[in-house]
Coordinates of N, CA, C and O in Angstrom, one line a residue:
M1 N -14.8 167.3 -19.2 CA -16.1 167.9 -19.5 C -16.7 168.5 -18.3 O -17.4 169.5 -18.3
A2 N -16.6 167.7 -17.2 CA -17.2 168.2 -15.9 C -16.6 169.6 -15.5 O -17.2 170.5 -15.1
F3 N -15.2 169.7 -15.7 CA -14.5 170.9 -15.3 C -15.1 172.1 -16.2 O -15.3 173.2 -15.7
F4 N -15.3 171.8 -17.5 CA -15.8 172.9 -18.4 C -17.2 173.3 -17.9 O -17.5 174.5 -17.9
K5 N -18.0 172.4 -17.5 CA -19.4 172.7 -17.0 C -19.3 173.5 -15.7 O -20.1 174.5 -15.5
I6 N -18.4 173.2 -14.9 CA -18.2 173.9 -13.6 C -17.7 175.4 -13.9 O -18.3 176.3 -13.4
M7 N -16.8 175.5 -14.8 CA -16.3 176.8 -15.2 C -17.4 177.7 -15.8 O -17.5 178.9 -15.6
W8 N -18.3 177.0 -16.6 CA -19.4 177.8 -17.2 C -20.3 178.3 -16.2 O -20.9 179.3 -16.3
S9 N -20.5 177.6 -15.0 CA -21.3 178.0 -14.0 C -20.8 179.3 -13.3 O -21.5 180.0 -12.7
Y10 N -19.5 179.6 -13.5 CA -18.9 180.8 -12.9 C -19.1 181.9 -13.9 O -18.5 183.0 -13.7
D11 N -19.8 181.7 -15.0 CA -19.9 182.7 -16.1 C -20.5 184.0 -15.6 O -20.4 185.0 -16.2
G12 N -21.3 183.9 -14.5 CA -21.9 185.1 -14.0 C -20.9 186.2 -13.6 O -21.2 187.4 -13.8
F13 N -19.8 185.8 -13.1 CA -18.7 186.8 -12.8 C -18.2 187.5 -14.1 O -17.9 188.6 -14.1
A14 N -18.1 186.7 -15.2 CA -17.7 187.2 -16.4 C -18.7 188.2 -17.0 O -18.3 189.2 -17.6
N15 N -20.0 188.0 -16.7 CA -21.0 188.8 -17.2 C -21.2 190.1 -16.4 O -22.0 191.0 -16.7
L16 N -20.6 190.1 -15.2 CA -20.7 191.2 -14.3 C -20.4 192.6 -15.0 O -21.0 193.6 -14.8
A17 N -19.3 192.5 -15.8 CA -18.8 193.8 -16.4 C -19.9 194.4 -17.3 O -19.9 195.6 -17.5
S18 N -20.7 193.5 -17.9 CA -21.7 194.0 -18.9 C -22.9 194.7 -18.2 O -23.6 195.4 -18.8
S19 N -23.0 194.5 -16.9 CA -24.2 195.1 -16.2 C -23.8 196.0 -15.0 O -24.6 196.3 -14.2
L20 N -22.6 196.4 -15.0 CA -22.1 197.3 -13.9 C -22.9 198.7 -13.9 O -23.0 199.3 -12.8
G21 N -23.4 199.1 -15.0 CA -24.1 200.3 -15.1 C -25.4 200.3 -14.3 O -26.0 201.3 -13.9
E22 N -25.9 199.1 -14.1 CA -27.2 198.9 -13.3 C -26.9 198.8 -11.8 O -27.9 198.8 -11.1
L23 N -25.7 198.7 -11.4 CA -25.4 198.4 -10.0 C -25.4 199.7 -9.2 O -24.9 200.7 -9.6
K24 N -26.0 199.6 -8.0 CA -26.0 200.8 -7.1 C -24.8 200.8 -6.3 O -24.4 199.7 -5.7
N25 N -24.1 201.9 -6.1 CA -22.9 202.1 -5.3 C -21.9 201.0 -5.7 O -21.5 200.2 -4.9
P26 N -21.4 201.0 -7.0 CA -20.5 200.0 -7.4 C -19.1 200.0 -6.7 O -18.5 198.9 -6.5
E27 N -18.6 201.1 -6.2 CA -17.3 201.2 -5.5 C -17.4 200.2 -4.3 O -16.4 199.5 -4.0
R28 N -18.4 200.2 -3.6 CA -18.5 199.4 -2.4 C -19.0 198.0 -2.7 O -18.4 197.1 -2.2
N29 N -20.0 197.9 -3.5 CA -20.7 196.6 -3.7 C -19.8 195.6 -4.5 O -20.0 194.4 -4.3
I30 N -19.0 196.1 -5.5 CA -18.2 195.2 -6.3 C -17.2 194.4 -5.4 O -17.0 193.2 -5.5
Q31 N -16.5 195.2 -4.5 CA -15.6 194.6 -3.7 C -16.2 193.6 -2.7 O -15.7 192.5 -2.5
R32 N -17.3 193.9 -2.1 CA -18.0 193.0 -1.2 C -18.5 191.8 -1.9 O -18.3 190.7 -1.5
A33 N -19.1 192.0 -3.0 CA -19.7 190.8 -3.8 C -18.6 189.9 -4.3 O -18.7 188.7 -4.2
T34 N -17.5 190.5 -4.8 CA -16.5 189.6 -5.3 C -15.9 188.7 -4.2 O -15.8 187.5 -4.4
F35 N -15.5 189.3 -3.1 CA -14.9 188.5 -2.1 C -15.9 187.5 -1.5 O -15.6 186.3 -1.4
M36 N -17.1 188.0 -1.1 CA -18.1 187.1 -0.5 C -18.6 186.0 -1.4 O -18.7 184.8 -1.0
R37 N -18.9 186.3 -2.7 CA -19.4 185.3 -3.6 C -18.4 184.3 -4.0 O -18.7 183.1 -4.1
I38 N -17.2 184.7 -4.3 CA -16.2 183.8 -4.8 C -15.9 182.8 -3.6 O -15.7 181.6 -3.8
T39 N -15.8 183.4 -2.4 CA -15.5 182.5 -1.2 C -16.6 181.6 -1.0 O -16.4 180.4 -0.8
T40 N -17.9 182.1 -1.1 CA -19.0 181.2 -0.9 C -19.1 180.1 -1.9 O -19.3 178.9 -1.6
V41 N -18.9 180.5 -3.2 CA -19.0 179.5 -4.2 C -17.9 178.4 -4.1 O -18.1 177.2 -4.2
A42 N -16.7 178.9 -3.8 CA -15.6 177.9 -3.6 C -15.8 176.9 -2.5 O -15.6 175.7 -2.6
V43 N -16.3 177.4 -1.3 CA -16.6 176.6 -0.2 C -17.7 175.6 -0.5 O -17.6 174.4 -0.2
L44 N -18.8 176.1 -1.1 CA -19.9 175.2 -1.5 C -19.5 174.1 -2.5 O -19.9 173.0 -2.4
F45 N -18.6 174.5 -3.4 CA -18.1 173.6 -4.4 C -17.3 172.5 -3.8 O -17.5 171.3 -4.0
L46 N -16.4 172.9 -2.9 CA -15.6 171.9 -2.1 C -16.5 171.0 -1.3 O -16.2 169.7 -1.2
L47 N -17.4 171.5 -0.6 CA -18.3 170.7 0.3 C -19.2 169.8 -0.6 O -19.4 168.6 -0.2
A48 N -19.6 170.2 -1.7 CA -20.4 169.4 -2.6 C -19.6 168.2 -3.1 O -20.0 167.0 -3.1
N49 N -18.4 168.5 -3.5 CA -17.5 167.4 -4.0 C -17.2 166.4 -2.9 O -17.1 165.2 -3.1
L50 N -16.9 166.9 -1.7 CA -16.7 166.0 -0.5 C -17.9 165.2 -0.3 O -17.8 163.9 0.0
S51 N -19.1 165.8 -0.4 CA -20.3 165.0 -0.2 C -20.5 163.9 -1.3 O -21.0 162.8 -1.0
F52 N -20.1 164.2 -2.5 CA -20.2 163.2 -3.6 C -19.3 162.0 -3.2 O -19.8 160.9 -3.4
F53 N -18.1 162.3 -2.7 CA -17.2 161.2 -2.4 C -17.7 160.3 -1.2 O -17.5 159.1 -1.1
V54 N -18.4 161.0 -0.3 CA -19.0 160.3 0.9 C -20.2 159.5 0.5 O -20.4 158.3 1.0
V55 N -21.1 160.0 -0.3 CA -22.4 159.4 -0.5 C -22.4 158.5 -1.7 O -23.1 157.4 -1.7
V56 N -21.7 158.8 -2.8 CA -21.7 158.0 -4.0 C -20.5 157.0 -4.0 O -19.4 157.4 -3.9
P57 N -20.8 155.7 -4.2 CA -19.7 154.7 -4.2 C -18.9 154.9 -5.5 O -19.3 155.4 -6.5
Y58 N -17.6 154.6 -5.3 CA -16.6 154.8 -6.4 C -17.1 154.1 -7.7 O -16.9 154.7 -8.8
A59 N -17.6 152.9 -7.7 CA -18.1 152.2 -8.9 C -19.1 153.0 -9.6 O -19.1 153.1 -10.8
D60 N -20.1 153.6 -8.8 CA -21.1 154.4 -9.5 C -20.6 155.7 -10.0 O -21.0 156.2 -11.1
M61 N -19.7 156.3 -9.3 CA -19.1 157.6 -9.7 C -18.2 157.5 -11.0 O -18.3 158.3 -11.8
S62 N -17.5 156.3 -11.1 CA -16.7 156.2 -12.2 C -17.4 155.9 -13.5 O -16.9 156.2 -14.6
T63 N -18.7 155.5 -13.4 CA -19.5 155.2 -14.6 C -20.6 156.3 -14.8 O -21.3 156.2 -15.8
A64 N -20.8 157.2 -13.9 CA -21.9 158.1 -13.9 C -21.8 159.2 -14.9 O -22.8 159.7 -15.4
G65 N -20.6 159.6 -15.3 CA -20.4 160.7 -16.3 C -20.9 162.0 -15.6 O -20.4 162.3 -14.5
S66 N -21.7 162.7 -16.3 CA -22.2 164.0 -15.7 C -23.4 163.9 -14.9 O -23.9 165.0 -14.5
S67 N -23.8 162.7 -14.5 CA -25.0 162.6 -13.7 C -24.7 162.2 -12.2 O -25.5 161.6 -11.5
V68 N -23.5 162.5 -11.8 CA -23.1 162.2 -10.4 C -24.0 162.9 -9.4 O -24.4 162.3 -8.4
A69 N -24.4 164.1 -9.6 CA -25.3 164.9 -8.7 C -26.6 164.2 -8.6 O -27.2 164.1 -7.5
A70 N -27.2 163.7 -9.7 CA -28.5 163.0 -9.7 C -28.3 161.7 -8.9 O -29.2 161.4 -8.1
I71 N -27.2 161.0 -9.0 CA -27.0 159.7 -8.3 C -26.9 160.1 -6.8 O -27.4 159.4 -5.9
W72 N -26.2 161.2 -6.5 CA -26.0 161.6 -5.1 C -27.4 161.9 -4.5 O -27.6 161.5 -3.4
G73 N -28.2 162.6 -5.2 CA -29.6 162.9 -4.7 C -30.4 161.6 -4.5 O -31.1 161.5 -3.5
Q74 N -30.3 160.7 -5.4 CA -31.0 159.4 -5.2 C -30.5 158.6 -4.0 O -31.3 158.1 -3.3
N75 N -29.2 158.6 -3.9 CA -28.6 157.8 -2.7 C -28.9 158.5 -1.4 O -29.1 157.8 -0.4
L76 N -29.0 159.8 -1.4 CA -29.2 160.5 -0.1 C -30.7 160.7 0.2 O -31.1 160.5 1.4
F77 N -31.5 160.9 -0.8 CA -33.0 161.2 -0.5 C -33.9 160.2 -1.1 O -35.1 160.4 -1.0
G78 N -33.4 159.2 -1.8 CA -34.3 158.2 -2.4 C -34.6 158.5 -3.8 O -34.0 159.5 -4.4
P79 N -35.6 157.8 -4.5 CA -35.8 158.0 -5.9 C -36.3 159.5 -6.2 O -35.9 160.0 -7.3
S80 N -37.0 160.1 -5.3 CA -37.4 161.5 -5.6 C -36.3 162.5 -5.5 O -36.3 163.5 -6.1
G81 N -35.2 162.1 -4.8 CA -34.0 163.0 -4.7 C -33.3 163.2 -6.1 O -32.8 164.3 -6.3
R82 N -33.3 162.1 -6.9 CA -32.7 162.2 -8.2 C -33.5 163.3 -9.0 O -32.9 164.1 -9.7
I83 N -34.8 163.3 -8.9 CA -35.6 164.2 -9.7 C -35.4 165.6 -9.2 O -35.3 166.6 -10.0
V84 N -35.4 165.8 -7.9 CA -35.3 167.1 -7.3 C -33.9 167.7 -7.6 O -33.8 168.9 -8.0
V85 N -32.9 166.9 -7.5 CA -31.5 167.5 -7.8 C -31.4 167.8 -9.3 O -30.9 168.8 -9.7
S86 N -32.0 167.0 -10.2 CA -32.0 167.2 -11.6 C -32.7 168.5 -11.9 O -32.3 169.3 -12.7
L87 N -33.9 168.8 -11.3 CA -34.6 170.0 -11.5 C -33.8 171.2 -11.0 O -33.8 172.3 -11.6
L88 N -33.2 171.1 -9.8 CA -32.3 172.2 -9.3 C -31.2 172.5 -10.3 O -31.0 173.7 -10.6
I89 N -30.6 171.5 -10.9 CA -29.5 171.8 -11.8 C -30.1 172.4 -13.1 O -29.5 173.4 -13.6
F90 N -31.3 172.0 -13.5 CA -32.0 172.6 -14.6 C -32.2 174.1 -14.4 O -32.0 174.9 -15.3
F91 N -32.7 174.4 -13.2 CA -33.0 175.9 -12.9 C -31.7 176.7 -12.9 O -31.7 177.8 -13.3
V92 N -30.7 176.1 -12.4 CA -29.4 176.9 -12.3 C -28.9 177.1 -13.8 O -28.4 178.2 -14.1
V93 N -29.0 176.1 -14.6 CA -28.6 176.3 -16.0 C -29.4 177.3 -16.7 O -28.9 178.2 -17.5
C94 N -30.7 177.3 -16.4 CA -31.6 178.3 -17.0 C -31.2 179.7 -16.6 O -31.2 180.7 -17.3
A95 N -30.9 179.9 -15.3 CA -30.5 181.2 -14.8 C -29.2 181.6 -15.4 O -29.0 182.8 -15.8
C96 N -28.2 180.7 -15.7 CA -27.0 181.1 -16.4 C -27.3 181.5 -17.8 O -26.7 182.5 -18.3
C97 N -28.2 180.8 -18.4 CA -28.6 181.2 -19.8 C -29.2 182.6 -19.8 O -29.0 183.4 -20.7
E98 N -30.1 182.9 -18.8 CA -30.7 184.2 -18.8 C -29.7 185.3 -18.5 O -29.8 186.4 -19.1
I99 N -28.8 185.1 -17.7 CA -27.7 186.1 -17.4 C -26.9 186.3 -18.6 O -26.6 187.5 -19.0
T100 N -26.5 185.3 -19.4 CA -25.8 185.4 -20.6 C -26.5 186.2 -21.6 O -26.0 187.0 -22.3
T101 N -27.8 185.9 -21.7 CA -28.7 186.6 -22.7 C -28.8 188.1 -22.3 O -28.7 189.0 -23.2
Y102 N -28.9 188.4 -21.1 CA -29.0 189.7 -20.6 C -27.7 190.5 -20.9 O -27.8 191.6 -21.4
S103 N -26.6 189.9 -20.6 CA -25.3 190.6 -20.8 C -25.0 190.7 -22.3 O -24.4 191.7 -22.7
A104 N -25.4 189.8 -23.1 CA -25.1 189.9 -24.5 C -25.9 191.0 -25.1 O -25.4 191.7 -26.0
S105 N -27.2 191.2 -24.6 CA -27.9 192.3 -25.2 C -27.4 193.7 -24.7 O -27.4 194.6 -25.5
R106 N -26.8 193.7 -23.5 CA -26.2 194.9 -23.0 C -24.9 195.2 -23.8 O -24.5 196.4 -24.1
V107 N -24.2 194.2 -24.2 CA -23.0 194.4 -25.1 C -23.4 195.0 -26.4 O -22.8 195.9 -26.9
G108 N -24.5 194.4 -27.0 CA -25.0 195.0 -28.3 C -25.4 196.4 -28.1 O -25.1 197.2 -29.0
Q109 N -26.0 196.7 -27.0 CA -26.5 198.1 -26.8 C -25.2 199.0 -26.7 O -25.2 200.1 -27.3
A110 N -24.2 198.6 -25.9 CA -23.0 199.5 -25.7 C -22.3 199.6 -27.1 O -21.8 200.7 -27.3
T111 N -22.3 198.6 -27.9 CA -21.6 198.7 -29.2 C -22.4 199.7 -30.1 O -21.8 200.4 -30.8
G112 N -23.7 199.7 -30.0 CA -24.5 200.6 -30.8 C -24.3 202.0 -30.3 O -24.1 203.0 -31.1
E113 N -24.2 202.2 -28.9 CA -24.0 203.6 -28.4 C -22.6 204.1 -28.8 O -22.4 205.3 -28.9
S114 N -21.6 203.2 -28.9 CA -20.3 203.6 -29.3 C -20.1 203.8 -30.8 O -19.1 204.1 -31.2
R115 N -21.2 203.5 -31.5 CA -21.2 203.5 -33.0 C -20.1 202.6 -33.6 O -19.5 203.0 -34.6
L116 N -19.9 201.5 -33.0 CA -19.0 200.5 -33.5 C -19.6 199.4 -34.4 O -18.9 198.4 -34.7
I117 N -20.9 199.6 -34.7 CA -21.6 198.5 -35.4 C -22.5 199.2 -36.4 O -22.9 200.4 -36.3
V118 N -22.9 198.5 -37.5 CA -23.8 199.1 -38.4 C -25.2 199.2 -37.8 O -25.5 198.5 -36.9
F119 N -25.9 200.2 -38.2 CA -27.2 200.6 -37.6 C -27.1 200.9 -36.1 O -27.8 200.2 -35.3
P120 N -26.2 201.8 -35.7 CA -26.0 202.0 -34.2 C -27.2 202.4 -33.5 O -27.4 202.0 -32.3
K121 N -28.1 203.2 -34.1 CA -29.3 203.7 -33.3 C -30.2 202.5 -33.1 O -30.9 202.4 -32.0
F122 N -30.3 201.5 -34.0 CA -31.1 200.4 -33.8 C -30.7 199.6 -32.6 O -31.5 199.2 -31.8
F123 N -29.4 199.3 -32.5 CA -28.9 198.5 -31.4 C -28.8 199.2 -30.1 O -28.9 198.6 -29.0
A124 N -28.7 200.5 -30.1 CA -28.6 201.3 -28.9 C -30.0 201.6 -28.3 O -30.1 202.0 -27.1
A125 N -31.0 201.4 -29.1 CA -32.4 201.7 -28.6 C -32.8 200.9 -27.4 O -32.6 199.7 -27.4
L126 N -33.5 201.6 -26.5 CA -34.0 200.9 -25.3 C -35.5 200.9 -25.3 O -36.1 201.8 -25.9
N127 N -36.1 199.8 -24.7 CA -37.5 199.7 -24.6 C -38.0 200.9 -23.7 O -37.4 201.0 -22.6
G128 N -39.0 201.6 -24.1 CA -39.5 202.7 -23.2 C -40.0 202.3 -21.9 O -39.9 203.0 -20.9
R129 N -40.7 201.1 -21.8 CA -41.3 200.7 -20.6 C -40.3 200.1 -19.6 O -40.3 200.3 -18.4
F130 N -39.4 199.2 -20.1 CA -38.6 198.4 -19.2 C -37.1 198.9 -19.2 O -36.3 198.5 -18.4
G131 N -36.7 199.7 -20.2 CA -35.4 200.2 -20.3 C -34.4 199.1 -20.7 O -33.2 199.2 -20.4
T132 N -34.8 198.1 -21.4 CA -34.0 197.0 -21.9 C -33.7 197.2 -23.4 O -34.5 197.7 -24.1
P133 N -32.5 196.7 -23.8 CA -32.1 196.8 -25.2 C -32.8 195.7 -26.0 O -32.2 194.7 -26.4
V134 N -34.1 195.9 -26.3 CA -34.9 194.9 -27.0 C -34.3 194.6 -28.4 O -34.3 193.4 -28.8
N135 N -33.9 195.6 -29.2 CA -33.4 195.3 -30.5 C -32.1 194.5 -30.5 O -32.0 193.5 -31.3
A136 N -31.2 194.8 -29.6 CA -30.0 194.0 -29.5 C -30.3 192.5 -29.0 O -29.7 191.6 -29.5
L137 N -31.3 192.4 -28.1 CA -31.7 191.1 -27.7 C -32.4 190.3 -28.8 O -32.1 189.1 -29.0
A138 N -33.2 191.0 -29.6 CA -33.8 190.3 -30.7 C -32.8 189.8 -31.8 O -32.9 188.7 -32.3
F139 N -31.8 190.7 -32.0 CA -30.7 190.3 -32.9 C -29.9 189.1 -32.4 O -29.6 188.2 -33.1
N140 N -29.6 189.1 -31.1 CA -28.9 188.0 -30.5 C -29.8 186.7 -30.6 O -29.2 185.7 -30.9
F141 N -31.1 186.8 -30.4 CA -31.9 185.7 -30.6 C -31.9 185.1 -32.0 O -31.8 183.9 -32.3
L142 N -32.0 186.1 -33.0 CA -32.0 185.7 -34.4 C -30.7 185.0 -34.8 O -30.7 183.9 -35.4
M143 N -29.6 185.5 -34.3 CA -28.3 184.9 -34.6 C -28.2 183.5 -34.0 O -27.6 182.6 -34.6
T144 N -28.7 183.4 -32.8 CA -28.7 182.1 -32.1 C -29.5 181.1 -32.9 O -29.0 179.9 -33.1
M145 N -30.7 181.5 -33.3 CA -31.5 180.5 -34.1 C -30.8 180.1 -35.4 O -30.9 179.0 -35.8
L146 N -30.2 181.1 -36.0 CA -29.5 180.8 -37.3 C -28.4 179.8 -37.1 O -28.3 178.8 -37.8
Q147 N -27.6 180.0 -36.0 CA -26.6 179.0 -35.7 C -27.1 177.7 -35.4 O -26.5 176.7 -35.7
M148 N -28.2 177.6 -34.7 CA -28.7 176.3 -34.3 C -29.2 175.5 -35.5 O -29.0 174.3 -35.6
F149 N -29.8 176.2 -36.5 CA -30.3 175.5 -37.6 C -29.3 175.4 -38.8 O -29.4 174.5 -39.6
M150 N -28.2 176.2 -38.8 CA -27.2 176.0 -39.8 C -26.3 174.8 -39.5 O -25.9 174.1 -40.4
F151 N -26.1 174.6 -38.2 CA -25.3 173.4 -37.8 C -26.2 172.3 -37.3 O -27.0 172.5 -36.5
S152 N -26.1 171.1 -37.9 CA -27.0 170.1 -37.5 C -26.1 168.9 -37.1 O -24.9 168.7 -37.4
G153 N -26.7 168.0 -36.3 CA -26.0 166.7 -35.9 C -24.8 167.0 -35.0 O -24.8 167.8 -34.1
D154 N -23.7 166.4 -35.4 CA -22.4 166.5 -34.6 C -21.9 167.9 -34.6 O -21.2 168.4 -33.7
A155 N -22.1 168.7 -35.7 CA -21.6 170.0 -35.8 C -22.2 170.9 -34.8 O -21.6 171.8 -34.2
F156 N -23.5 170.7 -34.5 CA -24.2 171.5 -33.5 C -23.6 171.3 -32.1 O -23.3 172.3 -31.4
W157 N -23.3 170.1 -31.8 CA -22.7 169.8 -30.5 C -21.2 170.3 -30.4 O -20.8 170.7 -29.3
M158 N -20.5 170.3 -31.5 CA -19.2 170.9 -31.6 C -19.2 172.3 -31.3 O -18.5 172.9 -30.5
V159 N -20.2 173.1 -31.8 CA -20.4 174.5 -31.6 C -20.8 174.7 -30.1 O -20.3 175.6 -29.5
M160 N -21.7 173.9 -29.6 CA -22.1 174.0 -28.2 C -21.0 173.8 -27.2 O -20.8 174.5 -26.3
D161 N -20.1 172.8 -27.5 CA -19.0 172.5 -26.6 C -18.0 173.6 -26.7 O -17.3 173.9 -25.8

């Protein structure tokens, strides 16, 4: 489960293709960003795991489940460290959700522009002020809400996983 969560945090690279039209000088910047960011993330991931093994005792780590980082923060910085680390993880997850929402609306817009969906003009429409695909975003939101309320209890978590 932890491996799945780690791979989900790399979802930003998967969403990159949906937003390449917004990128300035893509020929140069994609190569730079890919090499620098993947290297940076891999090094930080390895250092974080090494730090977990140094700071968190094995007995705590084996029973912690997905809260190893919070225990790490508590052991390193005291009781407030647990709260700070949990808040940082919360903000990272929110950023991943925002990126996924952004790229999903761009996919809806591109599908509408390609006329591969019903009501293509509706989905291809952009907001006049911000230039964002508001209709595709609203449709994505509606479908998400429907799925959340159609599946309840264990079925909801099965869909989420």
